PDB file of C-alpha atoms in Angstrom:
ATOM      1  CA  MET A 217       0.006   0.023  -0.004  1.00 97.00           C
ATOM      2  CA  LEU A 218       1.705   2.988  -1.114  1.00 98.00           C
ATOM      3  CA  VAL A 219       0.764   6.216   0.696  1.00 98.00           C
ATOM      4  CA  ALA A 220       2.185   9.776   0.368  1.00 98.00           C
ATOM      5  CA  ASN A 221       1.076  13.229   1.027  1.00 96.00           C
ATOM      6  CA  HIS A 222      -1.103  15.166  -1.718  1.00 93.00           C
ATOM      7  CA  THR A 223       0.853  18.271  -2.502  1.00 87.00           C
ATOM      8  CA  SER A 224      -0.227  19.137  -6.291  1.00 86.00           C
ATOM      9  CA  MET A 225      -1.264  17.690  -9.614  1.00 78.00           C
ATOM     10  CA  PHE A 226       2.362  16.358 -10.017  1.00 84.00           C
ATOM     11  CA  ASP A 227       1.728  13.874  -7.497  1.00 90.00           C
ATOM     12  CA  ILE A 228       0.100  11.308  -9.802  1.00 86.00           C
ATOM     13  CA  MET A 229       3.183  11.436 -11.936  1.00 87.00           C
ATOM     14  CA  LEU A 230       5.656  11.650  -9.430  1.00 93.00           C
ATOM     15  CA  MET A 231       4.444   8.466  -7.989  1.00 94.00           C
ATOM     16  CA  LEU A 232       4.802   6.636 -11.290  1.00 90.00           C
ATOM     17  CA  ARG A 233       8.503   7.757 -11.202  1.00 93.00           C
ATOM     18  CA  VAL A 234       9.096   6.857  -7.524  1.00 95.00           C
ATOM     19  CA  SER A 235       7.597   3.289  -7.242  1.00 94.00           C
ATOM     20  CA  LYS A 236       9.487   0.347  -8.603  1.00 89.00           C
ATOM     21  CA  ASN A 237       6.407  -1.812  -8.461  1.00 90.00           C
ATOM     22  CA  PRO A 238       3.546  -1.514 -10.925  1.00 94.00           C
ATOM     23  CA  PHE A 239       0.643  -0.052  -8.964  1.00 94.00           C
ATOM     24  CA  VAL A 240      -3.272   1.140  -9.231  1.00 94.00           C
ATOM     25  CA  PHE A 241      -4.511   4.249  -7.763  1.00 93.00           C
ATOM     26  CA  VAL A 242      -7.722   4.569  -5.692  1.00 92.00           C
ATOM     27  CA  GLY A 243      -9.423   7.662  -6.194  1.00 86.00           C
ATOM     28  CA  LYS A 244     -12.488   9.637  -5.770  1.00 84.00           C
ATOM     29  CA  LYS A 245     -15.119   9.330  -8.504  1.00 85.00           C
ATOM     30  CA  GLU A 246     -15.155  13.002  -8.890  1.00 85.00           C
ATOM     31  CA  LEU A 247     -12.020  12.962 -10.772  1.00 80.00           C
ATOM     32  CA  SER A 248     -13.294  11.024 -13.635  1.00 82.00           C
ATOM     33  CA  LYS A 249     -15.675  14.072 -14.311  1.00 84.00           C
ATOM     34  CA  ILE A 250     -12.356  16.057 -15.380  1.00 83.00           C
ATOM     35  CA  PRO A 251     -12.113  16.495 -19.314  1.00 85.00           C
ATOM     36  CA  VAL A 252      -9.442  14.183 -20.667  1.00 85.00           C
ATOM     37  CA  PHE A 253      -7.707  13.242 -17.288  1.00 79.00           C
ATOM     38  CA  GLY A 254     -11.101  11.649 -16.266  1.00 79.00           C
ATOM     39  CA  PHE A 255     -11.185   9.427 -19.432  1.00 84.00           C
ATOM     40  CA  PHE A 256      -7.899   7.841 -18.377  1.00 81.00           C
ATOM     41  CA  PHE A 257      -8.455   7.772 -14.741  1.00 79.00           C
ATOM     42  CA  LYS A 258     -11.540   5.476 -15.193  1.00 79.00           C
ATOM     43  CA  ARG A 259      -9.493   2.992 -17.157  1.00 77.00           C
ATOM     44  CA  VAL A 260      -6.415   2.726 -15.001  1.00 79.00           C
ATOM     45  CA  CYS A 261      -7.853   3.301 -11.322  1.00 89.00           C
ATOM     46  CA  ILE A 262     -10.024   2.048  -8.723  1.00 91.00           C
ATOM     47  CA  MET A 263     -12.851   4.759  -8.438  1.00 89.00           C
ATOM     48  CA  VAL A 264     -14.619   5.189  -4.906  1.00 89.00           C
ATOM     49  CA  ASP A 265     -17.767   7.343  -4.313  1.00 86.00           C
ATOM     50  CA  ARG A 266     -17.118   8.311  -0.688  1.00 78.00           C
ATOM     51  CA  GLU A 267     -20.665   9.027   0.123  1.00 83.00           C
ATOM     52  CA  ASP A 268     -21.798   5.349  -0.672  1.00 85.00           C
ATOM     53  CA  THR A 269     -21.100   2.434   1.250  1.00 82.00           C
ATOM     54  CA  ARG A 270     -21.439  -0.232  -1.372  1.00 88.00           C
ATOM     55  CA  SER A 271     -18.867   1.760  -3.281  1.00 83.00           C
ATOM     56  CA  ARG A 272     -16.526   1.814  -0.590  1.00 81.00           C
ATOM     57  CA  THR A 273     -17.120  -1.508   0.287  1.00 83.00           C
ATOM     58  CA  GLY A 274     -16.589  -2.699  -3.442  1.00 88.00           C
ATOM     59  CA  VAL A 275     -13.061  -1.219  -3.657  1.00 88.00           C
ATOM     60  CA  TYR A 276     -11.927  -3.908  -1.082  1.00 86.00           C
ATOM     61  CA  ARG A 277     -12.974  -6.492  -3.895  1.00 89.00           C
ATOM     62  CA  ARG A 278     -11.384  -4.700  -6.673  1.00 91.00           C
ATOM     63  CA  ALA A 279      -8.154  -4.059  -4.977  1.00 90.00           C
ATOM     64  CA  GLN A 280      -7.773  -7.798  -4.038  1.00 91.00           C
ATOM     65  CA  ARG A 281      -8.448  -8.564  -7.669  1.00 93.00           C
ATOM     66  CA  ARG A 282      -5.642  -5.966  -8.507  1.00 93.00           C
ATOM     67  CA  LEU A 283      -3.332  -7.398  -5.664  1.00 93.00           C
ATOM     68  CA  ASN A 284      -3.803 -11.014  -7.093  1.00 93.00           C
ATOM     69  CA  GLN A 285      -2.507  -9.597 -10.410  1.00 94.00           C
ATOM     70  CA  GLY A 286       0.860  -8.661  -8.634  1.00 93.00           C
ATOM     71  CA  LEU A 287      -0.294  -4.706  -8.529  1.00 95.00           C
ATOM     72  CA  SER A 288       0.150  -2.491  -5.558  1.00 96.00           C
ATOM     73  CA  ILE A 289      -2.289  -0.152  -4.445  1.00 96.00           C
ATOM     74  CA  CYS A 290      -1.728   3.643  -3.915  1.00 96.00           C
ATOM     75  CA  ILE A 291      -4.065   5.882  -1.891  1.00 95.00           C
ATOM     76  CA  PHE A 292      -3.317   9.559  -0.974  1.00 95.00           C
ATOM     77  CA  PRO A 293      -4.906   9.268   2.465  1.00 96.00           C
ATOM     78  CA  GLU A 294      -5.331  12.966   2.945  1.00 95.00           C
ATOM     79  CA  GLY A 295      -8.318  12.315   0.756  1.00 85.00           C
ATOM     80  CA  GLY A 296      -7.431  15.363  -1.594  1.00 82.00           C
ATOM     81  CA  VAL A 297      -5.262  18.288  -1.909  1.00 81.00           C
ATOM     82  CA  PRO A 298      -5.118  20.423   1.180  1.00 83.00           C
ATOM     83  CA  GLU A 299      -5.103  24.111   1.439  1.00 82.00           C
ATOM     84  CA  GLU A 300      -1.557  25.590   0.643  1.00 80.00           C
ATOM     85  CA  HIS A 301      -0.936  26.534   4.144  1.00 83.00           C
ATOM     86  CA  VAL A 302      -1.554  23.508   5.384  1.00 89.00           C
ATOM     87  CA  LEU A 303       1.506  21.249   5.655  1.00 92.00           C
ATOM     88  CA  LEU A 304      -0.117  17.777   5.984  1.00 95.00           C
ATOM     89  CA  ASP A 305      -3.869  17.316   6.350  1.00 96.00           C
ATOM     90  CA  SER A 306      -5.248  14.546   8.809  1.00 97.00           C
ATOM     91  CA  PHE A 307      -5.674  11.275   7.123  1.00 97.00           C
ATOM     92  CA  LYS A 308      -8.291   9.200   6.217  1.00 94.00           C
ATOM     93  CA  ASP A 309      -8.667   5.423   7.474  1.00 94.00           C
ATOM     94  CA  GLY A 310      -9.222   3.684   3.955  1.00 92.00           C
ATOM     95  CA  ALA A 311      -5.621   2.866   3.192  1.00 95.00           C
ATOM     96  CA  PHE A 312      -5.125   1.592   6.518  1.00 97.00           C
ATOM     97  CA  LYS A 313      -7.688  -0.487   6.726  1.00 94.00           C
ATOM     98  CA  MET A 314      -7.483  -1.894   3.277  1.00 94.00           C
ATOM     99  CA  ALA A 315      -3.710  -2.660   4.175  1.00 97.00           C
ATOM    100  CA  ILE A 316      -4.628  -4.732   7.271  1.00 97.00           C
ATOM    101  CA  ALA A 317      -7.498  -6.347   5.740  1.00 94.00           C
ATOM    102  CA  HIS A 318      -5.349  -7.837   2.861  1.00 94.00           C
ATOM    103  CA  ASP A 319      -2.184  -8.063   4.752  1.00 95.00           C
ATOM    104  CA  ILE A 320       0.180  -5.960   2.832  1.00 96.00           C
ATOM    105  CA  PRO A 321       2.680  -3.663   3.975  1.00 98.00           C
ATOM    106  CA  VAL A 322       2.119   0.275   3.865  1.00 98.00           C
ATOM    107  CA  VAL A 323       4.846   2.247   2.287  1.00 98.00           C
ATOM    108  CA  PRO A 324       5.172   5.733   3.303  1.00 98.00           C
ATOM    109  CA  ILE A 325       6.468   8.366   0.852  1.00 98.00           C
ATOM    110  CA  THR A 326       6.988  12.060   1.212  1.00 98.00           C
ATOM    111  CA  PHE A 327       6.712  14.626  -1.792  1.00 96.00           C
ATOM    112  CA  TYR A 328       8.692  17.674  -0.748  1.00 95.00           C
ATOM    113  CA  ASP A 329       8.031  20.272  -3.553  1.00 92.00           C
ATOM    114  CA  GLY A 330       4.820  19.796  -5.379  1.00 88.00           C
ATOM    115  CA  LYS A 331       3.214  23.204  -4.049  1.00 86.00           C
ATOM    116  CA  LYS A 332       6.467  25.079  -4.775  1.00 87.00           C
ATOM    117  CA  ARG A 333       6.359  23.672  -8.546  1.00 86.00           C
ATOM    118  CA  PHE A 334       2.594  23.272  -9.584  1.00 82.00           C
ATOM    119  CA  SER A 335      -0.010  23.971  -6.686  1.00 73.00           C
ATOM    120  CA  PHE A 336      -3.553  24.565  -7.224  1.00 69.00           C
ATOM    121  CA  THR A 337      -3.326  28.364  -6.958  1.00 70.00           C
ATOM    122  CA  PHE A 338      -3.739  29.896 -10.556  1.00 67.00           C
ATOM    123  CA  LEU A 339      -0.287  30.944 -11.739  1.00 70.00           C
ATOM    124  CA  SER A 340       1.697  29.835  -9.023  1.00 75.00           C
ATOM    125  CA  GLY A 341       4.670  27.629  -9.007  1.00 80.00           C
ATOM    126  CA  GLY A 342       7.814  27.315 -10.938  1.00 83.00           C
ATOM    127  CA  PRO A 343      10.619  25.338 -12.474  1.00 87.00           C
ATOM    128  CA  GLY A 344      12.726  23.133 -10.243  1.00 90.00           C
ATOM    129  CA  ARG A 345      13.413  19.763  -8.696  1.00 92.00           C
ATOM    130  CA  LEU A 346      10.580  17.482  -7.416  1.00 92.00           C
ATOM    131  CA  ARG A 347      11.907  15.299  -4.500  1.00 95.00           C
ATOM    132  CA  ALA A 348      10.522  12.315  -2.883  1.00 97.00           C
ATOM    133  CA  LYS A 349      11.629   9.934  -0.040  1.00 97.00           C
ATOM    134  CA  VAL A 350      10.440   6.151   0.257  1.00 97.00           C
ATOM    135  CA  HIS A 351      10.415   5.421   3.839  1.00 98.00           C
ATOM    136  CA  THR A 352      10.617   2.060   5.917  1.00 98.00           C
ATOM    137  CA  PHE A 353       7.596  -0.148   5.379  1.00 97.00           C
ATOM    138  CA  PHE A 354       4.837  -0.712   8.113  1.00 98.00           C
ATOM    139  CA  GLU A 355       4.264  -4.430   8.445  1.00 98.00           C
ATOM    140  CA  THR A 356       0.567  -5.095   8.818  1.00 97.00           C
ATOM    141  CA  GLY A 357       0.659  -8.622   9.119  1.00 94.00           C
ATOM    142  CA  ILE A 358       0.295  -9.005  12.943  1.00 96.00           C
ATOM    143  CA  LEU A 359      -2.384  -6.163  13.092  1.00 97.00           C
ATOM    144  CA  ALA A 360      -6.300  -6.254  13.381  1.00 97.00           C
ATOM    145  CA  GLU A 361      -8.799  -3.888  12.155  1.00 94.00           C
ATOM    146  CA  ASP A 362      -8.743  -2.116  15.814  1.00 96.00           C
ATOM    147  CA  ASP A 363      -4.931  -1.083  15.001  1.00 97.00           C
ATOM    148  CA  LYS A 364      -5.928   1.053  11.754  1.00 97.00           C
ATOM    149  CA  SER A 365      -5.998   4.268  13.635  1.00 97.00           C
ATOM    150  CA  THR A 366      -2.716   3.641  15.369  1.00 98.00           C
ATOM    151  CA  LEU A 367      -1.003   2.761  12.046  1.00 98.00           C
ATOM    152  CA  ARG A 368      -2.484   5.738  10.032  1.00 98.00           C
ATOM    153  CA  GLU A 369      -1.174   8.203  12.729  1.00 98.00           C
ATOM    154  CA  GLU A 370       2.394   6.426  12.709  1.00 98.00           C
ATOM    155  CA  VAL A 371       2.399   6.713   8.984  1.00 98.00           C
ATOM    156  CA  ARG A 372       1.293  10.195   9.234  1.00 98.00           C
ATOM    157  CA  GLU A 373       3.961  10.997  11.870  1.00 98.00           C
ATOM    158  CA  VAL A 374       6.846   9.863   9.735  1.00 98.00           C
ATOM    159  CA  ILE A 375       5.680  11.879   6.526  1.00 98.00           C
ATOM    160  CA  LEU A 376       5.164  14.938   9.066  1.00 98.00           C
ATOM    161  CA  ASN A 377       8.370  14.631  10.701  1.00 97.00           C
ATOM    162  CA  GLU A 378      10.086  14.579   7.256  1.00 97.00           C
ATOM    163  CA  LEU A 379       8.326  17.632   5.956  1.00 96.00           C
ATOM    164  CA  LYS A 380       8.908  19.529   9.155  1.00 95.00           C
ATOM    165  CA  GLN A 381      12.838  18.795   8.504  1.00 93.00           C
ATOM    166  CA  LYS A 382      13.082  19.773   4.915  1.00 79.00           C
TER     167      LYS A 382
END
């Protein structure tokens, strides 16, 4: 389970560069409505309607199918790109609940420069390096679903501490 902070529209492309293993994104259904991007998004991602319980449950089945095919899963646990002044927003449970349910490790990844390069503020950003750091994996084999909050906060703390240092 690849999890990273969400800083800009570059994050998707940066994740493709950072990960050595093939993976599939889990993303919110609303993104499929974006012209051109949405066309491709629908074909290569597991979409979830966060307001629909059946959709959220269906993600587990689709994720298991992709895991069985040898793919990893990638989720941005903030659930969207936070306001520019927010260093790291709170994480949602989905990625951690899914990692525990499927007994797969969580791989925290820190993206440092997305907001400086291509933020969501119109005409902001500029050229420069896009840096990322892949952290030590969190194993989930001995965890139960009740441990998802602790896992979520431990992973968030790793990314937050790294962002504060850079």
